[in-house]
PDB file of C-alpha atoms in Angstrom:
ATOM      1  CA  MET A   1    -218.374 297.606 123.208  1.00  0.00           C
ATOM      2  CA  HIS A   2    -218.554 294.077 121.727  1.00  0.00           C
ATOM      3  CA  THR A   3    -219.938 295.558 118.486  1.00  0.00           C
ATOM      4  CA  ASN A   4    -217.311 298.291 118.340  1.00  0.00           C
ATOM      5  CA  TYR A   5    -215.164 298.288 115.194  1.00  0.00           C
ATOM      6  CA  TYR A   6    -211.899 298.657 117.126  1.00  0.00           C
ATOM      7  CA  PHE A   7    -212.691 295.672 119.344  1.00  0.00           C
ATOM      8  CA  LEU A   8    -213.759 293.495 116.407  1.00  0.00           C
ATOM      9  CA  ARG A   9    -210.690 294.555 114.422  1.00  0.00           C
ATOM     10  CA  GLN A  10    -208.561 292.913 117.134  1.00  0.00           C
ATOM     11  CA  LEU A  11    -210.876 289.936 117.606  1.00  0.00           C
ATOM     12  CA  ALA A  12    -210.661 288.707 113.993  1.00  0.00           C
ATOM     13  CA  PRO A  13    -206.862 288.115 113.929  1.00  0.00           C
ATOM     14  CA  ALA A  14    -206.978 286.640 117.449  1.00  0.00           C
ATOM     15  CA  LEU A  15    -209.633 284.153 116.310  1.00  0.00           C
ATOM     16  CA  THR A  16    -207.599 283.350 113.193  1.00  0.00           C
ATOM     17  CA  GLU A  17    -204.606 282.458 115.358  1.00  0.00           C
ATOM     18  CA  ARG A  18    -206.704 280.490 117.863  1.00  0.00           C
ATOM     19  CA  LEU A  19    -208.692 278.518 115.262  1.00  0.00           C
ATOM     20  CA  ARG A  20    -205.717 277.345 113.221  1.00  0.00           C
ATOM     21  CA  GLY A  21    -205.992 273.565 112.839  1.00  0.00           C
ATOM     22  CA  TYR A  22    -209.667 273.340 113.858  1.00  0.00           C
ATOM     23  CA  ARG A  23    -212.497 271.760 111.873  1.00  0.00           C
ATOM     24  CA  VAL A  24    -216.224 272.328 112.165  1.00  0.00           C
ATOM     25  CA  ALA A  25    -217.660 269.466 114.217  1.00  0.00           C
ATOM     26  CA  SER A  26    -221.227 270.716 114.575  1.00  0.00           C
ATOM     27  CA  CYS A  27    -223.439 273.631 113.689  1.00  0.00           C
ATOM     28  CA  PHE A  28    -226.853 273.907 115.308  1.00  0.00           C
ATOM     29  CA  SER A  29    -229.426 276.040 117.060  1.00  0.00           C
ATOM     30  CA  GLN A  30    -231.563 275.342 120.082  1.00  0.00           C
ATOM     31  CA  GLU A  31    -233.068 278.800 120.616  1.00  0.00           C
ATOM     32  CA  LYS A  32    -234.575 281.443 118.384  1.00  0.00           C
ATOM     33  CA  ASP A  33    -231.951 283.720 116.780  1.00  0.00           C
ATOM     34  CA  GLU A  34    -229.027 281.537 117.891  1.00  0.00           C
ATOM     35  CA  LEU A  35    -226.215 279.807 116.019  1.00  0.00           C
ATOM     36  CA  VAL A  36    -223.758 277.508 117.792  1.00  0.00           C
ATOM     37  CA  ILE A  37    -220.653 276.275 115.983  1.00  0.00           C
ATOM     38  CA  GLY A  38    -218.582 273.547 117.611  1.00  0.00           C
ATOM     39  CA  LEU A  39    -214.986 273.226 116.428  1.00  0.00           C
ATOM     40  CA  LEU A  40    -212.603 270.349 117.066  1.00  0.00           C
ATOM     41  CA  SER A  41    -208.822 270.266 116.704  1.00  0.00           C
ATOM     42  CA  GLU A  42    -206.757 267.284 115.610  1.00  0.00           C
ATOM     43  CA  THR A  43    -205.755 266.772 119.251  1.00  0.00           C
ATOM     44  CA  GLY A  44    -209.395 266.634 120.365  1.00  0.00           C
ATOM     45  CA  ALA A  45    -209.571 270.136 121.855  1.00  0.00           C
ATOM     46  CA  GLU A  46    -212.979 271.817 121.554  1.00  0.00           C
ATOM     47  CA  PHE A  47    -213.754 275.444 120.756  1.00  0.00           C
ATOM     48  CA  TRP A  48    -217.279 276.866 120.758  1.00  0.00           C
ATOM     49  CA  LEU A  49    -218.749 279.932 119.077  1.00  0.00           C
ATOM     50  CA  LYS A  50    -222.233 280.962 120.155  1.00  0.00           C
ATOM     51  CA  ALA A  51    -223.797 283.794 118.160  1.00  0.00           C
ATOM     52  CA  GLN A  52    -226.947 285.498 119.400  1.00  0.00           C
ATOM     53  CA  LEU A  53    -228.462 287.010 116.271  1.00  0.00           C
ATOM     54  CA  GLY A  54    -231.329 289.031 117.738  1.00  0.00           C
ATOM     55  CA  ALA A  55    -231.687 292.564 116.433  1.00  0.00           C
ATOM     56  CA  ALA A  56    -231.973 294.045 119.925  1.00  0.00           C
ATOM     57  CA  PHE A  57    -228.648 292.710 121.235  1.00  0.00           C
ATOM     58  CA  PRO A  58    -226.364 290.810 118.848  1.00  0.00           C
ATOM     59  CA  ALA A  59    -223.567 289.067 120.721  1.00  0.00           C
ATOM     60  CA  LEU A  60    -220.802 286.553 120.190  1.00  0.00           C
ATOM     61  CA  ALA A  61    -219.880 284.272 123.091  1.00  0.00           C
ATOM     62  CA  LEU A  62    -216.909 281.931 123.300  1.00  0.00           C
ATOM     63  CA  PRO A  63    -217.905 279.452 126.029  1.00  0.00           C
ATOM     64  CA  GLU A  64    -215.309 276.922 127.187  1.00  0.00           C
ATOM     65  CA  THR A  65    -217.852 274.100 127.087  1.00  0.00           C
ATOM     66  CA  PHE A  66    -221.326 273.707 125.693  1.00  0.00           C
ATOM     67  CA  GLN A  67    -223.921 271.046 126.393  1.00  0.00           C
ATOM     68  CA  ARG A  68    -226.320 270.522 123.525  1.00  0.00           C
ATOM     69  CA  ALA A  69    -229.933 269.953 124.529  1.00  0.00           C
ATOM     70  CA  ARG A  70    -231.550 266.660 123.576  1.00  0.00           C
ATOM     71  CA  GLN A  71    -234.770 268.424 122.594  1.00  0.00           C
ATOM     72  CA  ASN A  72    -235.505 271.620 120.674  1.00  0.00           C
ATOM     73  CA  SER A  73    -232.242 271.413 118.776  1.00  0.00           C
ATOM     74  CA  VAL A  74    -231.835 271.540 115.002  1.00  0.00           C
ATOM     75  CA  ASP A  75    -228.731 270.899 112.881  1.00  0.00           C
ATOM     76  CA  LEU A  76    -227.814 273.741 110.543  1.00  0.00           C
ATOM     77  CA  LEU A  77    -225.438 274.146 107.589  1.00  0.00           C
ATOM     78  CA  PRO A  78    -224.533 270.453 107.138  1.00  0.00           C
ATOM     79  CA  GLU A  79    -222.103 271.367 104.342  1.00  0.00           C
ATOM     80  CA  LEU A  80    -219.807 272.900 106.981  1.00  0.00           C
ATOM     81  CA  ARG A  81    -219.207 269.664 108.884  1.00  0.00           C
ATOM     82  CA  PHE A  82    -215.590 268.510 108.847  1.00  0.00           C
ATOM     83  CA  GLN A  83    -214.479 271.620 106.927  1.00  0.00           C
ATOM     84  CA  PRO A  84    -211.254 273.234 108.186  1.00  0.00           C
ATOM     85  CA  VAL A  85    -211.502 276.790 109.457  1.00  0.00           C
ATOM     86  CA  LEU A  86    -208.899 279.009 107.809  1.00  0.00           C
ATOM     87  CA  GLY A  87    -209.483 282.093 109.930  1.00  0.00           C
ATOM     88  CA  ALA A  88    -211.732 285.020 110.676  1.00  0.00           C
ATOM     89  CA  ARG A  89    -212.016 288.440 109.103  1.00  0.00           C
ATOM     90  CA  LEU A  90    -214.041 291.575 109.629  1.00  0.00           C
ATOM     91  CA  ALA A  91    -215.969 293.233 106.810  1.00  0.00           C
ATOM     92  CA  GLN A  92    -218.072 296.349 106.685  1.00  0.00           C
ATOM     93  CA  GLN A  93    -221.214 295.958 104.610  1.00  0.00           C
ATOM     94  CA  ALA A  94    -222.804 298.647 102.464  1.00  0.00           C
ATOM     95  CA  ASN A  95    -225.357 299.348 105.181  1.00  0.00           C
ATOM     96  CA  HIS A  96    -222.510 300.049 107.660  1.00  0.00           C
ATOM     97  CA  GLN A  97    -222.986 296.791 109.561  1.00  0.00           C
ATOM     98  CA  LEU A  98    -219.892 294.967 110.729  1.00  0.00           C
ATOM     99  CA  VAL A  99    -219.838 291.238 109.974  1.00  0.00           C
ATOM    100  CA  LEU A 100    -217.415 288.695 111.388  1.00  0.00           C
ATOM    101  CA  PHE A 101    -216.721 285.976 108.793  1.00  0.00           C
ATOM    102  CA  LEU A 102    -215.330 282.519 109.438  1.00  0.00           C
ATOM    103  CA  ARG A 103    -213.318 281.487 106.399  1.00  0.00           C
ATOM    104  CA  LYS A 104    -213.280 277.823 105.505  1.00  0.00           C
ATOM    105  CA  ALA A 105    -211.755 275.769 102.727  1.00  0.00           C
ATOM    106  CA  ALA A 106    -212.823 276.155  99.093  1.00  0.00           C
ATOM    107  CA  GLY A 107    -213.112 279.932  99.402  1.00  0.00           C
ATOM    108  CA  HIS A 108    -216.458 279.884 101.186  1.00  0.00           C
ATOM    109  CA  ALA A 109    -217.267 281.973 104.226  1.00  0.00           C
ATOM    110  CA  VAL A 110    -219.834 281.841 106.983  1.00  0.00           C
ATOM    111  CA  ALA A 111    -221.039 285.116 108.426  1.00  0.00           C
ATOM    112  CA  PRO A 112    -222.638 284.223 111.731  1.00  0.00           C
ATOM    113  CA  GLN A 113    -223.920 287.672 112.528  1.00  0.00           C
ATOM    114  CA  PRO A 114    -224.027 291.358 111.792  1.00  0.00           C
ATOM    115  CA  LEU A 115    -222.393 292.981 114.802  1.00  0.00           C
ATOM    116  CA  GLY A 116    -222.786 296.691 114.561  1.00  0.00           C
TER     117      GLY A 116
END
């Protein structure tokens, strides 16, 4: 169900509303096929996106908190740090995969995972 178009169609605007005023604080991975994006609001509130990118079971988790490991952790996409998040949108690629994009300033987008 989490890769269903109708679910993702509702998730994108909900994320856009929720992420208004957040900036990317960190972007890293500590497991194979994983991307974790930590967002921080001006008031200090945290929001986490954890994308499992494995072909067998792609998933997007929104944990309330996340503890980064001291070992086996690598920073990714340093150009995203401190960039404001403008919203999320859903796009269908030519190969019929659904992709959830995080839009940031300067017209760039990050597509953490193909979802369906």
